[in-house]
Coordinates of C-alpha atoms in Angstrom, one line a residue:
X1 CA 27.8 4.7 -94.5
X2 CA 29.7 7.5 -97.3
X3 CA 32.0 9.7 -96.5
X4 CA 33.3 12.5 -97.8
X5 CA 37.4 12.8 -97.8
X6 CA 39.6 15.7 -97.8
X7 CA 38.9 17.2 -101.1
X8 CA 42.6 17.5 -102.2
X9 CA 42.7 14.0 -101.8
X10 CA 39.2 12.5 -103.0
X11 CA 36.7 14.6 -105.1
X12 CA 33.8 12.1 -104.7
X13 CA 32.2 9.9 -102.0
X14 CA 33.6 6.8 -101.3
X15 CA 31.4 4.0 -99.7
X16 CA 32.9 2.2 -97.2
X17 CA 30.5 -0.7 -96.7
X18 CA 31.3 -2.1 -99.9
X19 CA 34.9 -3.3 -98.8
X20 CA 35.3 -6.3 -95.9
X21 CA 38.1 -6.3 -93.5
X22 CA 40.0 -9.2 -93.2
X23 CA 42.6 -9.4 -90.1
X24 CA 44.6 -11.9 -88.3
X25 CA 46.7 -11.6 -85.3
X26 CA 49.6 -12.9 -83.8
X27 CA 50.1 -13.1 -80.0
X28 CA 52.9 -13.3 -78.4
X29 CA 52.2 -14.4 -74.6
X30 CA 55.6 -14.4 -72.3
X31 CA 55.0 -17.4 -70.2
X32 CA 55.1 -17.1 -66.3
X33 CA 58.4 -19.7 -65.9
X34 CA 61.2 -18.6 -63.2
X35 CA 63.6 -19.2 -65.5
X36 CA 64.5 -18.7 -69.4
X37 CA 63.2 -21.3 -72.1
X38 CA 66.7 -22.4 -72.3
X39 CA 68.4 -21.6 -69.4
X40 CA 68.2 -20.9 -65.5
X41 CA 68.5 -17.5 -65.7
X42 CA 66.0 -15.4 -64.2
X43 CA 63.0 -14.8 -66.0
X44 CA 61.5 -11.7 -63.9
X45 CA 60.3 -8.5 -65.4
X46 CA 62.7 -5.6 -65.4
X47 CA 65.6 -5.6 -63.3
X48 CA 69.1 -3.6 -64.1
X49 CA 70.0 -3.8 -67.4
X50 CA 72.0 -7.2 -68.2
X51 CA 72.0 -8.7 -65.0
X52 CA 69.7 -11.8 -65.7
X53 CA 72.1 -13.3 -68.5
X54 CA 74.5 -15.6 -68.3
X55 CA 77.0 -17.0 -71.4
X56 CA 73.7 -19.0 -72.3
X57 CA 71.3 -16.4 -72.5
X58 CA 74.5 -14.7 -75.0
X59 CA 75.0 -17.5 -77.1
X60 CA 79.2 -18.3 -76.1
X61 CA 80.3 -21.0 -77.9
X62 CA 80.8 -24.1 -76.1
X63 CA 77.2 -23.1 -74.3
X64 CA 74.5 -26.2 -74.5
X65 CA 70.7 -25.2 -74.5
X66 CA 68.5 -27.0 -71.9
X67 CA 64.6 -27.1 -72.4
X68 CA 62.8 -25.6 -69.1
X69 CA 59.9 -28.3 -68.9
X70 CA 57.6 -26.1 -67.4
X71 CA 57.4 -24.1 -70.6
X72 CA 56.4 -26.8 -72.3
X73 CA 53.4 -27.9 -70.1
X74 CA 52.0 -24.0 -70.1
X75 CA 52.3 -24.4 -73.6
X76 CA 49.9 -27.4 -73.8
X77 CA 47.5 -26.1 -71.3
X78 CA 46.9 -23.2 -73.5
X79 CA 46.6 -25.6 -76.6
X80 CA 43.9 -27.9 -74.8
X81 CA 42.2 -24.9 -73.6
X82 CA 42.2 -23.7 -77.0
X83 CA 40.8 -26.9 -78.2
X84 CA 44.1 -27.4 -80.7
X85 CA 45.5 -30.5 -81.6
X86 CA 48.7 -31.4 -79.3
X87 CA 51.7 -32.5 -81.7
X88 CA 53.5 -35.5 -80.4
X89 CA 56.7 -35.0 -81.5
X90 CA 58.4 -31.4 -81.4
X91 CA 61.8 -30.3 -82.4
X92 CA 63.2 -26.8 -82.3
X93 CA 64.5 -25.0 -85.3
X94 CA 67.4 -22.0 -85.5
X95 CA 65.5 -18.5 -87.3
X96 CA 68.1 -16.9 -88.6
X97 CA 68.2 -13.0 -88.9
X98 CA 70.6 -10.3 -87.8
X99 CA 69.5 -7.7 -85.4
X100 CA 71.3 -6.1 -82.5
X101 CA 69.2 -7.6 -79.6
X102 CA 69.3 -10.7 -80.8
X103 CA 72.7 -12.1 -79.2
X104 CA 73.2 -15.8 -81.0
X105 CA 72.5 -14.0 -84.6
X106 CA 69.5 -16.6 -84.8
X107 CA 66.2 -17.2 -82.5
X108 CA 65.2 -20.3 -81.2
X109 CA 61.6 -21.4 -82.5
X110 CA 59.2 -23.9 -83.4
X111 CA 58.7 -23.9 -87.3
X112 CA 57.6 -27.0 -89.1
X113 CA 56.3 -28.7 -86.0
X114 CA 54.4 -26.4 -83.6
X115 CA 53.4 -27.9 -80.2
X116 CA 49.3 -27.2 -80.8
X117 CA 48.2 -27.0 -84.0
X118 CA 44.7 -25.3 -84.9
X119 CA 41.5 -24.8 -82.2
X120 CA 39.7 -21.8 -81.7
X121 CA 38.7 -19.0 -78.8
X122 CA 35.3 -18.4 -78.6
X123 CA 33.8 -14.5 -78.5
X124 CA 30.7 -13.2 -78.1
X125 CA 29.9 -10.2 -80.8
X126 CA 26.7 -8.5 -81.6
X127 CA 25.9 -11.4 -84.2
X128 CA 26.4 -13.6 -81.5
X129 CA 28.5 -16.1 -80.8
X130 CA 32.3 -16.7 -82.9
X131 CA 34.9 -19.2 -83.1
X132 CA 38.0 -17.1 -84.0
X133 CA 39.8 -20.2 -85.4
X134 CA 43.7 -20.5 -84.9
X135 CA 46.2 -21.8 -87.0
X136 CA 48.9 -22.7 -84.3
X137 CA 50.7 -21.8 -81.2
X138 CA 54.2 -22.6 -81.0
X139 CA 57.1 -22.2 -78.5
X140 CA 60.2 -19.4 -78.8
X141 CA 62.3 -17.4 -77.0
X142 CA 62.5 -13.6 -76.7
X143 CA 64.8 -11.3 -78.1
X144 CA 66.1 -8.7 -75.8
X145 CA 65.1 -4.7 -76.0
X146 CA 67.1 -2.1 -78.1
X147 CA 66.8 1.2 -76.0
X148 CA 67.7 4.4 -78.1
X149 CA 66.6 7.3 -75.7
X150 CA 69.4 6.8 -73.0
X151 CA 72.4 7.6 -75.0
X152 CA 72.1 10.8 -77.9
X153 CA 75.0 8.5 -80.0
X154 CA 74.5 5.2 -79.4
X155 CA 71.8 2.3 -79.0
X156 CA 71.4 0.8 -75.8
X157 CA 70.9 -3.1 -75.2
X158 CA 69.4 -5.1 -72.3
X159 CA 69.5 -8.7 -72.7
X160 CA 67.2 -9.3 -69.8
X161 CA 64.1 -10.1 -71.9
X162 CA 66.5 -12.6 -74.2
X163 CA 65.6 -16.0 -73.9
X164 CA 62.5 -15.3 -71.7
X165 CA 60.0 -18.6 -72.7
X166 CA 57.1 -16.9 -75.0
X167 CA 54.4 -18.7 -76.7
X168 CA 53.0 -17.2 -79.9
X169 CA 49.3 -17.5 -81.1
X170 CA 48.3 -17.2 -84.7
X171 CA 45.1 -16.9 -86.3
X172 CA 43.3 -17.6 -89.1
X173 CA 42.3 -14.5 -91.1
X174 CA 39.5 -14.6 -89.7
X175 CA 38.6 -11.6 -88.3
X176 CA 36.7 -9.4 -89.8
X177 CA 36.4 -5.9 -87.3
X178 CA 38.5 -4.0 -84.7
X179 CA 35.2 -4.6 -82.7
X180 CA 36.3 -8.6 -83.0
X181 CA 40.0 -8.2 -82.5
X182 CA 39.4 -6.5 -79.0
X183 CA 36.9 -9.4 -77.9
X184 CA 39.3 -11.7 -78.8
X185 CA 42.2 -10.3 -77.3
X186 CA 39.9 -9.6 -74.2
X187 CA 39.2 -13.4 -74.1
X188 CA 42.8 -14.5 -74.9
X189 CA 44.1 -12.5 -71.8
X190 CA 41.6 -13.8 -70.0
X191 CA 42.1 -17.3 -70.7
X192 CA 45.9 -16.9 -70.4
X193 CA 45.2 -15.1 -66.7
X194 CA 43.2 -18.2 -65.6
X195 CA 45.5 -20.4 -66.4
X196 CA 47.9 -18.5 -64.8
X197 CA 50.6 -19.4 -67.3
X198 CA 51.0 -15.1 -68.6
X199 CA 49.7 -11.8 -66.8
X200 CA 48.6 -10.6 -69.4
X201 CA 50.3 -7.2 -68.8
X202 CA 51.1 -5.2 -72.6
X203 CA 51.8 -2.4 -70.7
X204 CA 55.1 -4.4 -69.8
X205 CA 55.2 -6.2 -72.5
X206 CA 54.2 -9.3 -71.2
X207 CA 51.5 -9.8 -74.5
X208 CA 52.4 -8.2 -77.3
X209 CA 50.3 -8.1 -80.8
X210 CA 51.2 -8.0 -84.1
X211 CA 47.8 -7.3 -86.7
X212 CA 48.1 -8.8 -90.3
X213 CA 45.6 -6.3 -92.1
X214 CA 44.2 -6.2 -95.3
X215 CA 40.7 -5.2 -97.2
X216 CA 38.8 -7.1 -100.3
X217 CA 35.1 -6.3 -101.7
X218 CA 32.2 -8.0 -100.2
X219 CA 31.9 -11.1 -101.8
X220 CA 35.7 -11.8 -103.1
X221 CA 37.3 -14.6 -101.7
X222 CA 41.3 -13.7 -102.6
X223 CA 42.6 -12.4 -100.0
X224 CA 43.7 -8.7 -100.4
X225 CA 47.6 -7.1 -99.9
X226 CA 48.1 -6.8 -96.4
X227 CA 49.7 -4.9 -94.0
X228 CA 51.4 -5.7 -90.6
X229 CA 51.0 -3.4 -87.8
X230 CA 53.8 -4.3 -85.0
X231 CA 53.8 -4.6 -81.4
X232 CA 50.6 -3.1 -80.2
X233 CA 50.8 -2.1 -76.6
X234 CA 46.9 -2.5 -75.8
X235 CA 43.7 -3.8 -76.8
X236 CA 42.5 -0.6 -77.4
X237 CA 45.3 0.2 -79.6
X238 CA 44.5 -2.5 -81.6
X239 CA 41.3 -1.7 -82.4
X240 CA 41.9 1.5 -83.3
X241 CA 45.1 0.5 -85.3
X242 CA 43.0 -1.9 -87.8
X243 CA 40.3 0.6 -87.9
X244 CA 42.6 3.0 -89.4
X245 CA 44.8 0.8 -91.5
X246 CA 41.4 -0.5 -93.2
X247 CA 40.2 2.9 -93.6
X248 CA 43.9 3.9 -95.5
X249 CA 43.8 1.1 -97.7
X250 CA 40.1 1.3 -99.2
X251 CA 41.0 5.0 -99.3
X252 CA 44.1 3.8 -101.3
X253 CA 41.8 1.7 -103.6
X254 CA 39.9 3.8 -103.9
X255 CA 42.1 6.5 -105.6
X256 CA 43.7 3.9 -107.8
X257 CA 46.9 3.9 -105.8
X258 CA 48.9 0.6 -105.0
X259 CA 48.9 -1.2 -101.2
X260 CA 52.3 -1.8 -100.5
X261 CA 53.1 -4.7 -98.3
X262 CA 54.2 -2.9 -95.6
X263 CA 55.2 -3.6 -91.9
X264 CA 54.1 -0.5 -90.3
X265 CA 53.7 0.7 -86.7
X266 CA 50.9 2.6 -85.1
X267 CA 51.1 6.0 -83.3
X268 CA 48.6 5.9 -80.3
X269 CA 49.0 9.7 -79.6
X270 CA 47.6 10.9 -82.8
X271 CA 46.3 7.6 -83.8
X272 CA 47.4 7.5 -87.6
X273 CA 50.5 4.6 -88.6
X274 CA 53.5 4.7 -90.2
X275 CA 56.0 2.7 -93.1
X276 CA 58.4 1.0 -91.0
X277 CA 60.1 -1.3 -93.7
X278 CA 58.5 -3.0 -96.8
X279 CA 58.3 -6.3 -96.9
X280 CA 58.1 -7.7 -101.0
X281 CA 57.9 -11.2 -99.6
X282 CA 58.7 -13.3 -96.8
X283 CA 62.1 -13.4 -95.5
X284 CA 64.6 -15.6 -96.0
X285 CA 65.4 -17.0 -92.1
X286 CA 67.0 -20.3 -93.1
X287 CA 65.5 -22.2 -90.5
X288 CA 67.3 -25.6 -89.7
X289 CA 66.9 -28.0 -86.4
X290 CA 68.3 -26.5 -83.7
X291 CA 71.4 -29.4 -83.6
X292 CA 71.6 -28.7 -79.6
X293 CA 68.2 -29.5 -78.8
X294 CA 66.8 -33.0 -78.8
X295 CA 63.1 -34.0 -80.0
X296 CA 60.9 -33.7 -77.0
X297 CA 57.9 -35.9 -77.1
X298 CA 54.1 -35.7 -75.7
X299 CA 53.0 -38.7 -74.0
X300 CA 49.5 -39.7 -73.3
X301 CA 50.5 -39.4 -69.6
X302 CA 51.8 -35.8 -70.1
X303 CA 49.0 -34.8 -71.3
X304 CA 46.5 -36.4 -68.5
X305 CA 48.7 -34.7 -66.3
X306 CA 48.0 -31.2 -67.9
X307 CA 44.0 -31.8 -68.2
X308 CA 44.2 -32.4 -64.5
X309 CA 45.7 -28.9 -63.7
X310 CA 43.0 -26.7 -65.8
X311 CA 41.2 -24.9 -64.0
X312 CA 37.3 -24.4 -64.0
X313 CA 37.4 -21.6 -67.2
X314 CA 35.2 -18.8 -67.1
X315 CA 31.7 -20.4 -69.5
X316 CA 32.1 -22.9 -66.8
X317 CA 31.8 -20.8 -63.9
X318 CA 28.9 -18.2 -65.8
X319 CA 27.4 -21.9 -66.1
X320 CA 27.3 -22.8 -62.9
X321 CA 26.5 -19.4 -61.6
X322 CA 23.4 -19.1 -63.7
X323 CA 22.2 -22.3 -63.0
X324 CA 22.7 -23.7 -59.2
X325 CA 23.2 -20.2 -58.1
X326 CA 20.5 -18.8 -59.7
X327 CA 22.6 -15.5 -60.7
X328 CA 21.6 -13.5 -63.7
X329 CA 23.5 -13.7 -66.9
X330 CA 25.2 -10.1 -66.2
X331 CA 26.2 -10.8 -62.8
X332 CA 28.2 -14.3 -63.6
X333 CA 30.1 -12.7 -66.5
X334 CA 31.3 -9.7 -64.4
X335 CA 32.3 -11.5 -61.7
X336 CA 34.2 -14.2 -64.4
X337 CA 36.0 -10.8 -66.1
X338 CA 39.0 -11.7 -64.0
X339 CA 40.2 -15.3 -62.0
X340 CA 41.0 -12.8 -59.1
X341 CA 37.3 -11.4 -58.7
X342 CA 36.0 -14.9 -59.0
X343 CA 38.5 -17.3 -56.5
X344 CA 37.0 -14.2 -54.0
X345 CA 33.4 -15.0 -55.1
X346 CA 34.4 -18.6 -54.7
X347 CA 35.9 -18.0 -51.2
X348 CA 32.5 -16.3 -50.5
X349 CA 30.0 -18.8 -51.5
X350 CA 32.3 -21.4 -49.1
X351 CA 31.0 -19.1 -46.4
X352 CA 27.3 -18.7 -47.5
X353 CA 24.6 -19.8 -49.2
X354 CA 23.2 -16.2 -49.9
X355 CA 24.3 -16.2 -53.4
X356 CA 22.7 -13.3 -54.6
X357 CA 23.8 -10.9 -51.5
X358 CA 27.5 -12.6 -52.3
X359 CA 27.0 -11.2 -55.7
X360 CA 25.8 -7.6 -54.8
X361 CA 28.4 -7.2 -52.1
X362 CA 30.8 -8.3 -54.6
X363 CA 29.9 -6.3 -57.3
X364 CA 28.2 -3.4 -54.8
X365 CA 30.3 -2.3 -51.9
X366 CA 33.5 -4.5 -52.5
X367 CA 34.0 -3.7 -56.0
X368 CA 33.3 0.5 -55.6
X369 CA 36.3 0.8 -53.3
X370 CA 38.3 -1.0 -55.4
X371 CA 37.5 1.4 -58.2
X372 CA 37.8 4.8 -55.7
X373 CA 41.2 3.1 -54.7
X374 CA 42.2 1.9 -58.0
X375 CA 43.5 -1.2 -56.5
X376 CA 42.6 -5.2 -57.6
X377 CA 40.8 -7.2 -55.0
X378 CA 44.5 -9.3 -54.9
X379 CA 45.0 -6.4 -52.4
X380 CA 41.9 -5.8 -51.1
X381 CA 42.3 -6.4 -47.1
X382 CA 39.1 -8.0 -45.6
X383 CA 38.6 -11.3 -46.3
X384 CA 35.6 -13.0 -47.4
X385 CA 34.5 -14.9 -44.4
X386 CA 34.0 -11.7 -42.8
X387 CA 31.7 -10.4 -45.9
X388 CA 30.0 -13.5 -45.4
X389 CA 29.6 -13.0 -41.9
X390 CA 28.0 -9.7 -42.6
X391 CA 25.4 -11.0 -45.0
X392 CA 24.6 -13.0 -42.0
X393 CA 23.9 -10.6 -39.3
X394 CA 21.6 -8.7 -42.3
X395 CA 19.8 -11.7 -43.4
X396 CA 19.3 -12.4 -39.4
X397 CA 18.0 -8.7 -39.4
X398 CA 20.4 -8.1 -37.1
X399 CA 21.3 -4.9 -38.8
X400 CA 20.2 -3.6 -42.4
X401 CA 22.2 -3.4 -45.6
X402 CA 22.3 0.3 -45.4
X403 CA 24.5 0.2 -42.3
X404 CA 25.8 -3.1 -43.1
X405 CA 27.2 -1.2 -46.7
X406 CA 28.0 2.2 -44.9
X407 CA 28.8 2.0 -41.4
X408 CA 30.2 -1.8 -40.9
X409 CA 32.4 -2.0 -44.3
X410 CA 34.2 0.9 -43.9
X411 CA 35.1 -0.1 -39.9
X412 CA 36.0 -3.7 -41.4
X413 CA 38.6 -2.2 -44.3
X414 CA 40.1 -0.4 -41.4
X415 CA 40.2 -3.7 -39.3
X416 CA 39.6 -6.3 -41.2
X417 CA 40.7 -8.9 -38.1
X418 CA 37.8 -7.5 -36.4
X419 CA 35.1 -9.3 -36.0
X420 CA 31.8 -7.7 -37.8
X421 CA 29.5 -8.6 -34.8
X422 CA 31.6 -6.8 -32.4
X423 CA 32.3 -3.6 -34.9
X424 CA 28.5 -3.3 -34.2
X425 CA 27.8 -3.8 -30.9
X426 CA 31.0 -1.2 -30.2
X427 CA 28.9 1.1 -32.3
X428 CA 25.8 0.4 -30.7
X429 CA 24.4 -0.1 -34.4
X430 CA 22.6 -3.6 -33.3
X431 CA 19.1 -3.4 -35.5
X432 CA 16.4 -2.8 -32.9
X433 CA 12.9 -5.2 -33.1
X434 CA 11.5 -3.6 -30.1
X435 CA 7.8 -2.5 -30.7
X436 CA 7.9 -0.2 -28.1
X437 CA 10.9 1.6 -29.4
X438 CA 10.1 1.5 -32.4
X439 CA 6.9 3.0 -31.8
X440 CA 8.4 5.8 -29.7
X441 CA 10.6 6.6 -32.8
X442 CA 7.9 6.7 -34.9
X443 CA 5.6 8.7 -32.8
X444 CA 9.0 11.5 -32.8
X445 CA 9.3 11.2 -36.7
X446 CA 5.4 11.9 -37.0
X447 CA 5.4 15.0 -34.6
X448 CA 7.8 16.9 -36.8
X449 CA 6.0 16.9 -39.6
X450 CA 2.7 17.8 -38.8
X451 CA 1.8 19.4 -42.0
X452 CA 3.3 16.1 -43.8
X453 CA 1.4 13.6 -41.8
X454 CA -2.2 16.0 -43.1
X455 CA -0.7 15.5 -46.8
X456 CA -0.5 11.8 -46.4
X457 CA -4.0 11.5 -44.9
X458 CA -5.0 13.6 -48.0
X459 CA -3.9 10.8 -50.3
X460 CA 0.0 11.7 -50.6
X461 CA 0.9 8.1 -50.1
X462 CA 4.2 8.8 -51.0
X463 CA 5.7 10.2 -47.8
X464 CA 5.6 7.1 -46.3
X465 CA 9.2 6.8 -47.7
X466 CA 9.9 10.3 -46.0
X467 CA 8.6 9.2 -42.5
X468 CA 11.1 5.8 -42.8
X469 CA 13.7 7.9 -43.2
X470 CA 13.0 10.3 -40.4
X471 CA 12.3 6.9 -37.9
X472 CA 16.4 5.7 -39.5
X473 CA 17.8 9.1 -39.1
X474 CA 16.4 9.2 -35.5
X475 CA 17.3 5.6 -34.5
X476 CA 20.7 6.6 -35.9
X477 CA 19.7 3.4 -38.4
X478 CA 19.1 0.6 -35.3
X479 CA 15.3 0.2 -36.7
X480 CA 13.9 -2.9 -38.0
X481 CA 12.8 -1.1 -41.6
X482 CA 9.9 -3.7 -42.2
X483 CA 8.6 -3.2 -38.7
X484 CA 9.5 0.6 -39.1
X485 CA 6.7 0.4 -42.1
X486 CA 4.3 -1.6 -40.3
X487 CA 4.1 0.7 -37.4
X488 CA 4.2 3.8 -39.7
X489 CA 1.1 2.8 -41.8
X490 CA -1.3 2.1 -38.8
X491 CA -0.2 4.9 -37.2
X492 CA -0.9 6.6 -40.2
X493 CA -3.8 4.8 -41.5
X494 CA -5.5 4.1 -38.1

C-alpha cells in the first residue's frame, strides 16, 4: 500500500510495504504476594502514601533483605507454563542508578542468572499459530512512584510500591506487527490471571509494557536502530504506539534522516509519541552480586511441587470443551477468555450434563446481564447451581427457554437464594402440556385473526409463527411450544 505524506515533508509516495517491523516487548508483572520481595511490608495496591514502608524498604543502614519464597514460586510457575528452562542456582544483583523514587540508590534484580531462560507463548494470528519466543523471565523489585501534579513546585514521592515483587518477561525481537503484540499481551495476561500470580490490571500499573521497535527492509537480517516506548498502560495503546513508531521511522528513512536511539513516551490522547531521552549505548548499571542475599537453589522436589499447582490452562480447557463436551470452537474460546468465566462454567457443568445449554446460558442471558451492568462474573449473584436447575426445568419441559430467560432469570437475580421452581409456581408460569387447555388457547388465537387464517389456508404458511406467538400471549407463556405447533397445524390444515 502507498501513502502520501504532508507535501512539506515528502513529495513522493512512500511504499511502506517494503519494510518490516521488528518488535521486542518487556513486560513487568506485579506478583500477587501479600508482602514485598525482600521485606514484610504490605504489597497491597494504593493506600495512604508512604504507609506500606519500613526501614528495609527505605534501605536504611544496617537493615537486611529476606527473600519472599512465594515470589520465587510464582516466577517458577510462570516459567514452567511458558516452557522455559528453570535456572537451578540463582542469585540477585544490585542494579545501580540514581532516581528519586529508588530509595536505596540501586534496584535488586537478577542479571546473569534469570530464574527462567527461553520459552515461548503461543498466539493465534491471521496466518495461523505462532510462538513468541522469550529471552528470559527474571525477578526484581519495583521502584516507588514520583507524583508531579500535587505540589506546583515539588515532586512528591510515594514509596508504597518500592520493593513490590515483579517478574520481568522479555521477548526476543520476533514480533512483526502491532496486531501480534496485542495478541501476545492478551495471551500473556490470560496466563498470569489463570495462574493467579498477577491481576494483569494495566490501568493500575500491575502489568506494564515497554516496546522496543525497529524497522528494516524486507529480506535484511540486521536489526535497525531501535526506539523504546516506555510504560504503555493498555494493550490497545501498545498496538497504537508500535504502529505509530514504525510509520514515523519509515518516513525518517525515506526522507534520508537518521533514526536516533531514544526512549520515548506515547501520548494516547493524540496517538503520537515524543522523546524522553536519547540512549547512545546501554547504561552502565555496575551490576554486582548483592552481598546481603545468599544464592538460592531450585530443587527437583520444589519444581515438582510447583507443577502440581498449575491449573488447567485455556488451551487444555478448549480441547476438553470441544472434545468431550462437544461445544463449538467459538463458544469454548469465549468461555476460556478469562479464568472467572471458565471457573463459573466448571461449576455449572458439575451440576448439569446439558453442556450446550450451559454454554448458551453463560454466553447468552448471563453475559448480557454482566455487560448491561458493567460487572464481572465474580460479582454475579446467582449461583451456578440455580442456572443448572433452570436448565433442568427447560429440559423437562416445565417451562420454555424464553420464559426461563425473560421471566425467571430476572427474579433469580433479585432473589438468588430462591428455588427456581418456587418462583415459577408463584408466578403461575409452569408450562402446560394439557392438550385440552392448549386447544382452547389455539381456538381463541385463531378466532381473533380470521383474515390471517384465510391467508394461511391460501398458502401463506409462514403465518404459523404469528399464531404461535398469539397462543403464547394468551397463555402467558404457559403453552407447550411443541404441542401448540401440533394443535395449530391440525386445526389449520385439517
